[in-house]
mmCIF file with all atom_site columns, C-alpha atoms and ligand atoms in Angstrom:
data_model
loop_
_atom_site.group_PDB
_atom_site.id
_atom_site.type_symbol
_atom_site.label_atom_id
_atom_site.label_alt_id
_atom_site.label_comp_id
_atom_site.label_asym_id
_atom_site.label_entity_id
_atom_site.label_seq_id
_atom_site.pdbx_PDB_ins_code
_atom_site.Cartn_x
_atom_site.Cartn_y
_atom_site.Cartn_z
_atom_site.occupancy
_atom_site.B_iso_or_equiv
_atom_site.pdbx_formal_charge
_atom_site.auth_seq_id
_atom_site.auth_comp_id
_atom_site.auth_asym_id
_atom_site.auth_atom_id
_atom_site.pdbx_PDB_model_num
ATOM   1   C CA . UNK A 1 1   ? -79.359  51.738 94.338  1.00 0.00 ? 1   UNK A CA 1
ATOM   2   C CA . UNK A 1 2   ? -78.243  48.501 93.020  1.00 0.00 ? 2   UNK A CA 1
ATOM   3   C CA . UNK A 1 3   ? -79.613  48.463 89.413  1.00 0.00 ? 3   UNK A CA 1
ATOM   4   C CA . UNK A 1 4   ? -78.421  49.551 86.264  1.00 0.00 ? 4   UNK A CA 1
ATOM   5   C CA . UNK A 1 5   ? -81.001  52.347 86.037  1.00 0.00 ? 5   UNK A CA 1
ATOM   6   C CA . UNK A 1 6   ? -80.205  56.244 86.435  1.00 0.00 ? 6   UNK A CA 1
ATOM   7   C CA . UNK A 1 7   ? -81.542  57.022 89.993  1.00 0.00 ? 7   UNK A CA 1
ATOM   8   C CA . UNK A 1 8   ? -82.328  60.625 90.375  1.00 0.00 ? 8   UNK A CA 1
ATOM   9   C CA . UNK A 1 9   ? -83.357  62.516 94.003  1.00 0.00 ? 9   UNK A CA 1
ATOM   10  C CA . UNK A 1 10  ? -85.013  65.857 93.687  1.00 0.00 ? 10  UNK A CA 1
ATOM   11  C CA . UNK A 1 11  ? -84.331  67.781 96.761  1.00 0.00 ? 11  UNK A CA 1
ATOM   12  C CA . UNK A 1 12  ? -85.927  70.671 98.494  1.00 0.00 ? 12  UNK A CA 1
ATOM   13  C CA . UNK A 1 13  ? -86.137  72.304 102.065 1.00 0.00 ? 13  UNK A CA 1
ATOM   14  C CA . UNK A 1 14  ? -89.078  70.441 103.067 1.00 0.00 ? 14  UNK A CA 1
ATOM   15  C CA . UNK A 1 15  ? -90.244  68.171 100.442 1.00 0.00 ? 15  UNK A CA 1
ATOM   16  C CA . UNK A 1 16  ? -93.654  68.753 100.387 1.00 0.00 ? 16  UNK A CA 1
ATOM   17  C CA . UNK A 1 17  ? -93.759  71.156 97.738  1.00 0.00 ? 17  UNK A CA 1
ATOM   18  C CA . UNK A 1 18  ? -91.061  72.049 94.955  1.00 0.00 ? 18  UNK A CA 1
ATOM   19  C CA . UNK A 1 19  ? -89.294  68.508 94.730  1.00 0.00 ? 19  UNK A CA 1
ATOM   20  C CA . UNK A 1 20  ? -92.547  66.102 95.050  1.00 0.00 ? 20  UNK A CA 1
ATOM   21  C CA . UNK A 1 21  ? -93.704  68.421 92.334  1.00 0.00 ? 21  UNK A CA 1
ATOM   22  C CA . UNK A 1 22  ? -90.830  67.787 90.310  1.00 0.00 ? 22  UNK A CA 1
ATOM   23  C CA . UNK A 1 23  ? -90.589  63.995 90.877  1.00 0.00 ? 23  UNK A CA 1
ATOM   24  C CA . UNK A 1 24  ? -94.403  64.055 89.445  1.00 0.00 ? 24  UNK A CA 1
ATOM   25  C CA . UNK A 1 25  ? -93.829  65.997 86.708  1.00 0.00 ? 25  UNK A CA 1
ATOM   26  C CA . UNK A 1 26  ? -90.466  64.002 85.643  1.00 0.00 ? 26  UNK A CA 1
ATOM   27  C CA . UNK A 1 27  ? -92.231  60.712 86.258  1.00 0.00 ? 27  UNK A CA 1
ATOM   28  C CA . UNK A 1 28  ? -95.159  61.390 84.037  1.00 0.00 ? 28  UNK A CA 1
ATOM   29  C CA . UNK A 1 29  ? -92.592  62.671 81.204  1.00 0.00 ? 29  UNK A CA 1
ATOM   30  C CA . UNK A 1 30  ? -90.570  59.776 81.595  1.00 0.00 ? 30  UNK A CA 1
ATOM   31  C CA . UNK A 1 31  ? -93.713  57.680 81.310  1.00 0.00 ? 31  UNK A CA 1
ATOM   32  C CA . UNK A 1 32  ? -95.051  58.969 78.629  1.00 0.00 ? 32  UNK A CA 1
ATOM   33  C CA . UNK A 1 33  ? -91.608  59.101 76.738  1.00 0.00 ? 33  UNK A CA 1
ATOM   34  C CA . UNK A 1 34  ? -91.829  55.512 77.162  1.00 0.00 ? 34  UNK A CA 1
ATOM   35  C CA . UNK A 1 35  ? -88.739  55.324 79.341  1.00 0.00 ? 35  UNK A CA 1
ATOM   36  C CA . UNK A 1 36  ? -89.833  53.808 82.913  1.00 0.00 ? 36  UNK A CA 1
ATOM   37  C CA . UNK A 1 37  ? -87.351  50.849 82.871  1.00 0.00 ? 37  UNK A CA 1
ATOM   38  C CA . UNK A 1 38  ? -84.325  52.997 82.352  1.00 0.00 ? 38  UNK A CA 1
ATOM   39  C CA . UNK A 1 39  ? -85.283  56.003 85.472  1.00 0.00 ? 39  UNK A CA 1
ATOM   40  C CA . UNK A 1 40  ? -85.625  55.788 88.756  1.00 0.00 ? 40  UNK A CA 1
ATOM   41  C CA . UNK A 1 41  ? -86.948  58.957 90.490  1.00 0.00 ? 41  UNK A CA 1
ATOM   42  C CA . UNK A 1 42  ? -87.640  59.985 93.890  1.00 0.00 ? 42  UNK A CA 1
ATOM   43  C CA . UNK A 1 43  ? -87.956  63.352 96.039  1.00 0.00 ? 43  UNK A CA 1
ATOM   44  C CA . UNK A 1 44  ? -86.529  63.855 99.753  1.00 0.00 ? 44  UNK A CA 1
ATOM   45  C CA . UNK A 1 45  ? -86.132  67.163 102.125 1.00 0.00 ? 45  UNK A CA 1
ATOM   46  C CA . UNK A 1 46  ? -82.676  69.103 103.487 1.00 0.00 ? 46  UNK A CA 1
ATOM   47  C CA . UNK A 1 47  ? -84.885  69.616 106.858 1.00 0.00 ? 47  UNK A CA 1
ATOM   48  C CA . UNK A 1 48  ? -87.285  68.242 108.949 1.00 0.00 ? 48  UNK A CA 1
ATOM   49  C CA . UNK A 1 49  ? -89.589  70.897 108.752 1.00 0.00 ? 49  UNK A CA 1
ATOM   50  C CA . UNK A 1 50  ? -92.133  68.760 107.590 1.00 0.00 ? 50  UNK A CA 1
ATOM   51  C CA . UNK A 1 51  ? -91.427  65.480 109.797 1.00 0.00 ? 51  UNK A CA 1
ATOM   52  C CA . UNK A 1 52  ? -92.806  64.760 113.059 1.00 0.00 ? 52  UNK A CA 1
ATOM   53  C CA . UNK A 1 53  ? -91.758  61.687 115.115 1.00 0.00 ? 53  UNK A CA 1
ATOM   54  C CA . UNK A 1 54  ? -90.190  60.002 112.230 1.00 0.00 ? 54  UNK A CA 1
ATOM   55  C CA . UNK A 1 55  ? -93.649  60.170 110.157 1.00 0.00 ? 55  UNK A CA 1
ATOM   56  C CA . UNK A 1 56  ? -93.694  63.022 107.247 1.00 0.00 ? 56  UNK A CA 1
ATOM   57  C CA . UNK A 1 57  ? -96.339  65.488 106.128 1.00 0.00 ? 57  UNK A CA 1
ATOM   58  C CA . UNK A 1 58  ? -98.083  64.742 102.620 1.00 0.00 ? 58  UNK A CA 1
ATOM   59  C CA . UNK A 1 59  ? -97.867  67.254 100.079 1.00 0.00 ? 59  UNK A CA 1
ATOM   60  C CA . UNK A 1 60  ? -99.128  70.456 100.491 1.00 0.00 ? 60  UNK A CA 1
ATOM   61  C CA . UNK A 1 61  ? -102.221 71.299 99.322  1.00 0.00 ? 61  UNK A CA 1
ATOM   62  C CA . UNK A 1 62  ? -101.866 73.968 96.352  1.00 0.00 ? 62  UNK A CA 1
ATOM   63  C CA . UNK A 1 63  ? -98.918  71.707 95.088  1.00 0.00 ? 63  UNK A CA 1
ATOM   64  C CA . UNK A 1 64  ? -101.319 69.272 95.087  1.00 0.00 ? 64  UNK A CA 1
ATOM   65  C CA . UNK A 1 65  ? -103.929 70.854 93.816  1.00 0.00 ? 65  UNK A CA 1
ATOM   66  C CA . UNK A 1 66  ? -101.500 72.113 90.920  1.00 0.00 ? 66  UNK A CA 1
ATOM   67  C CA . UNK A 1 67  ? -100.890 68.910 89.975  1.00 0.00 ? 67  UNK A CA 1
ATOM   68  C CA . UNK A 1 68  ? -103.830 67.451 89.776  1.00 0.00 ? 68  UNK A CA 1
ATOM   69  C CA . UNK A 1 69  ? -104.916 70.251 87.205  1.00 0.00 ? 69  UNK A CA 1
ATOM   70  C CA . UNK A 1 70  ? -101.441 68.537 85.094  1.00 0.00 ? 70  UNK A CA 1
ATOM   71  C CA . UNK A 1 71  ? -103.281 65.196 85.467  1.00 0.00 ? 71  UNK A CA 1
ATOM   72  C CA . UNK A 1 72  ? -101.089 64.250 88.194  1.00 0.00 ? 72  UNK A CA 1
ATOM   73  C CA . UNK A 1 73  ? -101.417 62.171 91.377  1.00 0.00 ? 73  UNK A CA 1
ATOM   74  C CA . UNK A 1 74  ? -99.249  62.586 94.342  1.00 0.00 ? 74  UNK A CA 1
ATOM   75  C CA . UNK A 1 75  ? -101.029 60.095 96.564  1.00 0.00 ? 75  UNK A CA 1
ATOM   76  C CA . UNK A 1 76  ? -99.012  58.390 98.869  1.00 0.00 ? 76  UNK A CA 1
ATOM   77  C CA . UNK A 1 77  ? -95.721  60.965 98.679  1.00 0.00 ? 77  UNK A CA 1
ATOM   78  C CA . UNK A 1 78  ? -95.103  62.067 102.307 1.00 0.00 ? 78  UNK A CA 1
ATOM   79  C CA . UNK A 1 79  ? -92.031  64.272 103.108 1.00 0.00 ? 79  UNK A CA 1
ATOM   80  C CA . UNK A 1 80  ? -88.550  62.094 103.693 1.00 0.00 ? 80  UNK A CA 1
ATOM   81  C CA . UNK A 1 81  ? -84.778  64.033 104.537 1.00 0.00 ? 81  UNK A CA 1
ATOM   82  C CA . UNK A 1 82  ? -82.387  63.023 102.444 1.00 0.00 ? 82  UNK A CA 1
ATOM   83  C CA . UNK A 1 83  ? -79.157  61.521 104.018 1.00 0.00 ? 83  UNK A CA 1
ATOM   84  C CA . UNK A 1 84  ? -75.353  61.148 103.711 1.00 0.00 ? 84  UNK A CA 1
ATOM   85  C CA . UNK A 1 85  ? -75.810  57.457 102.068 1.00 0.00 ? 85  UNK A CA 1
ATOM   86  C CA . UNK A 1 86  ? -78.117  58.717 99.207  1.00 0.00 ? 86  UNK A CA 1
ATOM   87  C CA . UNK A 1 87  ? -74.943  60.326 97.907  1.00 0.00 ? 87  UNK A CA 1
ATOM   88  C CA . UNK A 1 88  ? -74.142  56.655 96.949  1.00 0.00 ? 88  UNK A CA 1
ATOM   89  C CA . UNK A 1 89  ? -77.155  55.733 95.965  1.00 0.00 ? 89  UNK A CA 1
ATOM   90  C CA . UNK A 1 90  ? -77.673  58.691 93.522  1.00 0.00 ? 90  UNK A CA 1
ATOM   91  C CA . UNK A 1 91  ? -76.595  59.067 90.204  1.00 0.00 ? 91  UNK A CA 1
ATOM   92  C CA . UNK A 1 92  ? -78.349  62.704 90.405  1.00 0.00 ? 92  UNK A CA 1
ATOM   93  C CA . UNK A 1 93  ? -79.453  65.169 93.205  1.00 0.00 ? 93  UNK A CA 1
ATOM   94  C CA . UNK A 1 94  ? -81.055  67.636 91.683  1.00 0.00 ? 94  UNK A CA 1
ATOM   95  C CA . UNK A 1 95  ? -81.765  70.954 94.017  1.00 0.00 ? 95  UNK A CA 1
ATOM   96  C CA . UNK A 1 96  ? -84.505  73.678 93.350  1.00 0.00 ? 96  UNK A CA 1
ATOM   97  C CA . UNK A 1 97  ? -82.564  76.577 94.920  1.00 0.00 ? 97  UNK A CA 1
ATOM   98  C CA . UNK A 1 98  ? -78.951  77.555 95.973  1.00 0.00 ? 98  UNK A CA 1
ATOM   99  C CA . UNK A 1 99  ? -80.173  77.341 99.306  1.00 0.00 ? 99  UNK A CA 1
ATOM   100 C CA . UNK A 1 100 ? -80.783  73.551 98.397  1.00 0.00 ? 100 UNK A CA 1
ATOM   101 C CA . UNK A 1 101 ? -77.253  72.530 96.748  1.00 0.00 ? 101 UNK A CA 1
ATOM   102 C CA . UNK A 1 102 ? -75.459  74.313 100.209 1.00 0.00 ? 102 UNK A CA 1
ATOM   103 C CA . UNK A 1 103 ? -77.379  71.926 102.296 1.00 0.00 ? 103 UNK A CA 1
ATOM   104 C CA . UNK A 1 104 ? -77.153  69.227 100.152 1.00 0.00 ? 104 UNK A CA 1
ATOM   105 C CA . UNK A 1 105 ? -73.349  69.337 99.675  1.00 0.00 ? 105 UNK A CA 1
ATOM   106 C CA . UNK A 1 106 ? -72.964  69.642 103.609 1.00 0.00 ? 106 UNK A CA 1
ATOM   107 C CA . UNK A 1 107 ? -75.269  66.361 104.105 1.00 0.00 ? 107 UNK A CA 1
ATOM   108 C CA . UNK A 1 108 ? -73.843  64.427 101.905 1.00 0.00 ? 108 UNK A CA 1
ATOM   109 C CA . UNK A 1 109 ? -70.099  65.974 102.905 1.00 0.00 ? 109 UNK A CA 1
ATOM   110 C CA . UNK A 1 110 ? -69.335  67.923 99.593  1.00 0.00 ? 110 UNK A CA 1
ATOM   111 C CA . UNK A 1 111 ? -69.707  66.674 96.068  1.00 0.00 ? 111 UNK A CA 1
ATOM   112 C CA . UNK A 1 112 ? -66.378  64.132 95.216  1.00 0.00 ? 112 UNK A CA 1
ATOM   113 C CA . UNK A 1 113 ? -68.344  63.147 92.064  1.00 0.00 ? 113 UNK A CA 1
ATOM   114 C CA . UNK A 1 114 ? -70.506  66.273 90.847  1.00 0.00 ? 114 UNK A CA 1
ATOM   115 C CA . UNK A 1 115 ? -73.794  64.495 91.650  1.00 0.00 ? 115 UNK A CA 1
ATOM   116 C CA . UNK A 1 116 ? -75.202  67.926 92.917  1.00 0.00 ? 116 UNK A CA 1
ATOM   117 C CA . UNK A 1 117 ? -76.692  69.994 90.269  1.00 0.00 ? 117 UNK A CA 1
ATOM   118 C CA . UNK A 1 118 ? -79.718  72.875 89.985  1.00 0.00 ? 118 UNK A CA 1
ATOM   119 C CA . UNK A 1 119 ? -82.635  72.302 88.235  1.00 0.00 ? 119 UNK A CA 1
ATOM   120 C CA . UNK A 1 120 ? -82.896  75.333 85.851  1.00 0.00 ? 120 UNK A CA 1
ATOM   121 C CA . UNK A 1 121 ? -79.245  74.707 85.264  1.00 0.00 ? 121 UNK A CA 1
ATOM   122 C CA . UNK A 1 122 ? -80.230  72.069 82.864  1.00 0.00 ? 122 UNK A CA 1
ATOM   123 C CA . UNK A 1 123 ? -82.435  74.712 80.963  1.00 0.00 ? 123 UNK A CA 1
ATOM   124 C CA . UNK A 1 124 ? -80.817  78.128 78.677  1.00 0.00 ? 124 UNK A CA 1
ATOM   125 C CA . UNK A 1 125 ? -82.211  80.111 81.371  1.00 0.00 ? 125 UNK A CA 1
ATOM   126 C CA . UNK A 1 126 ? -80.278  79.358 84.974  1.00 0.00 ? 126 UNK A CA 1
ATOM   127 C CA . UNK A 1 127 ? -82.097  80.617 87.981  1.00 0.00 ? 127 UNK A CA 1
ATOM   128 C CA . UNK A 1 128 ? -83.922  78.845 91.293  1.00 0.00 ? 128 UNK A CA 1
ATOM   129 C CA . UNK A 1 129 ? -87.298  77.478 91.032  1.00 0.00 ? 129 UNK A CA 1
ATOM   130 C CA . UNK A 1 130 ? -89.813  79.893 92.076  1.00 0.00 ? 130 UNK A CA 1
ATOM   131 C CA . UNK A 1 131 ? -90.533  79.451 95.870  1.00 0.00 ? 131 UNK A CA 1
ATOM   132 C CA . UNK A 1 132 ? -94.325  79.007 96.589  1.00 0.00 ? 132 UNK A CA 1
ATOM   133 C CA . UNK A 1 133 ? -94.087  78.903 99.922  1.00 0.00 ? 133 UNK A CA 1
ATOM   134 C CA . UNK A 1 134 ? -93.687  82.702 100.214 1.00 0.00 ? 134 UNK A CA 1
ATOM   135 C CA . UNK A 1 135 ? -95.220  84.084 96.757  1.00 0.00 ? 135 UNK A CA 1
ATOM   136 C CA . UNK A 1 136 ? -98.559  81.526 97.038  1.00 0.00 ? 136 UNK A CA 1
ATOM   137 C CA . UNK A 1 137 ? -97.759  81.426 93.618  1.00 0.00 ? 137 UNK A CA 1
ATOM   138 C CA . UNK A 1 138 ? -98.051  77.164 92.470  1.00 0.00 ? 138 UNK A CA 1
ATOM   139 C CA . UNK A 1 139 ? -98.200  78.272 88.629  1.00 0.00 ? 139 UNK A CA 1
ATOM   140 C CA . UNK A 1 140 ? -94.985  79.734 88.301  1.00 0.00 ? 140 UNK A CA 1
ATOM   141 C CA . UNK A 1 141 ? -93.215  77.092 90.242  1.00 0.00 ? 141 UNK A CA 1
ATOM   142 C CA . UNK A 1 142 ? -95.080  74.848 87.763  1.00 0.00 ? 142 UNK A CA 1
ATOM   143 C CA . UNK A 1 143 ? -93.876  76.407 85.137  1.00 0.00 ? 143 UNK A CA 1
ATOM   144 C CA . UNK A 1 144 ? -90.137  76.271 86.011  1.00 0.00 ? 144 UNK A CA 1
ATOM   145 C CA . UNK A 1 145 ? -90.189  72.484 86.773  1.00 0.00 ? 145 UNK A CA 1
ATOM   146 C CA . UNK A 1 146 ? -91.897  71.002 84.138  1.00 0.00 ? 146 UNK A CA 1
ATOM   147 C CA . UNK A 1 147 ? -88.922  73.411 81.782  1.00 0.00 ? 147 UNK A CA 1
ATOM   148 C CA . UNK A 1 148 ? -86.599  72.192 83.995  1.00 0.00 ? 148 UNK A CA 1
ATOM   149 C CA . UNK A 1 149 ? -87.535  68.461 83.699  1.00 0.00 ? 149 UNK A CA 1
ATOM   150 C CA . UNK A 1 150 ? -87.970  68.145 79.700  1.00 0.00 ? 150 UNK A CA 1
ATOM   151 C CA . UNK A 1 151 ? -84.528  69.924 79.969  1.00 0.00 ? 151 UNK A CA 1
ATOM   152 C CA . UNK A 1 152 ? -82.582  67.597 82.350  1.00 0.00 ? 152 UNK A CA 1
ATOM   153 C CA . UNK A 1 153 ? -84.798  64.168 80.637  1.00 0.00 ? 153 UNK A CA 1
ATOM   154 C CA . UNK A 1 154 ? -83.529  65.826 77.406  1.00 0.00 ? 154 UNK A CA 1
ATOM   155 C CA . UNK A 1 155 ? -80.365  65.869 78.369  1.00 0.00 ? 155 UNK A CA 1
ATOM   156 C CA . UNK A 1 156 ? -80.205  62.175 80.049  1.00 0.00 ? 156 UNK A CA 1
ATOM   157 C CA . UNK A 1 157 ? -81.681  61.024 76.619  1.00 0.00 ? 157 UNK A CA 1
ATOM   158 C CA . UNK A 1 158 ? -79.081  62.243 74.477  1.00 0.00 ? 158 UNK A CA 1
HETATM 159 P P1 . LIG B 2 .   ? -90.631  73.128 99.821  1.00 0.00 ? 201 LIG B P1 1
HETATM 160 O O1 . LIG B 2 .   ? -91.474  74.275 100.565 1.00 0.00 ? 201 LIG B O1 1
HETATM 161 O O2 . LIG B 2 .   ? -89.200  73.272 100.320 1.00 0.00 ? 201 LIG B O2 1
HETATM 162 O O3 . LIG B 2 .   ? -90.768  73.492 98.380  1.00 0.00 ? 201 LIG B O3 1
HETATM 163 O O4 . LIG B 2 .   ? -91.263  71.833 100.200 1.00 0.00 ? 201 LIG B O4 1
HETATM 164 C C1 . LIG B 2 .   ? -91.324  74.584 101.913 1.00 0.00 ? 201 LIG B C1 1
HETATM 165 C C2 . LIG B 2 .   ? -91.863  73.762 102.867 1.00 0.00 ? 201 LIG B C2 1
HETATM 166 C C3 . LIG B 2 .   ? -91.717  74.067 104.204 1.00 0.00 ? 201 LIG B C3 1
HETATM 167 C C4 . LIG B 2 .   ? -91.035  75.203 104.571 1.00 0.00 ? 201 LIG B C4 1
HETATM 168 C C5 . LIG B 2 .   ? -90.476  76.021 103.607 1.00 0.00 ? 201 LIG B C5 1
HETATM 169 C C6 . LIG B 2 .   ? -90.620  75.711 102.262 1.00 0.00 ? 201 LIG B C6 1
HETATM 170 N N1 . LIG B 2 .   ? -90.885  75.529 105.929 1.00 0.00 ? 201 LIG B N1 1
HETATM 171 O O5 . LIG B 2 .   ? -90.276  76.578 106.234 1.00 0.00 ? 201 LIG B O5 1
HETATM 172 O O6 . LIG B 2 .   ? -91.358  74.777 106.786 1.00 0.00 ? 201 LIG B O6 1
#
């Protein structure tokens, strides 16, 4: 992106749950740290799961749903795969699982300029966002990316 802010791309497997949660959450603490002219944050998919004939799927309900009870509007966000060029565009691609950062690395064709990092990486405890798509469990996965976003804008701040 040609501007002088730090572009970050939260990625999942099919965008409509872990990542547009996470680009909510670190958009609201970047607002409210008072920071919006110096972030630019988006969220995109590995797959195409959740895209039909070019057009993606809005988030999923329960992430949603767990959002809203953060104060948090989603409205609009429909799933997007991430490509080869948003390696350039990138400062940050920030993955919710291992499973993420493999696909990510072979989109974009490895990782010349260690753009590619896990969320909970940022935070003292290291391990993949909790998956809600098989536990049904929005909380948790909540949980883990609002720690991991205070952690990684915490970081950026410094
Ligand atoms: P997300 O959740 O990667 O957090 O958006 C999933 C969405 C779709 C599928 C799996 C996980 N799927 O298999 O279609």
């Amino acid at each position: 992106m040609k501007n002088d802010k730090i572009n970050i791309l939260f990625v999942c497997l099919g965008n409509i749950c872990r990542s547009p949660m996470a680009e909510f959450c670190m958009k609201d603490l970047i607002k409210k740290a008072g920071l919006e002219d110096r972030f630019e944050v988006a969220s995109a998919a590995t797959s195409t799961e959740e895209i039909w004939n070019g057009i993606g799927n809005p988030v999923y309900p329960p992430a949603r749903e767990e959002l809203a009870r953060h104060g948090l509007s989603c409205e609009g966000k429909r799933a997007v795969q991430m490509n080869r060029e948003d390696y350039g565009k990138y400062d940050l691609l920030i993955g919710m699982d291992h499973n993420n950062l493999r696909n990510m690395r072979r989109i974009c064709g490895g990782d010349p300029e260690g753009k590619i990092h896990l969320l909970m990486d940022y935070t003292p405890n290291p391990h993949d966002v909790a998956d809600p798509w098989w536990t049904g469990d929005f909380e948790t996965t909540w949980q883990d990316i609002d720690e991991g976003c205070r952690a990684l804008l915490a970081e950026l701040e410094m």
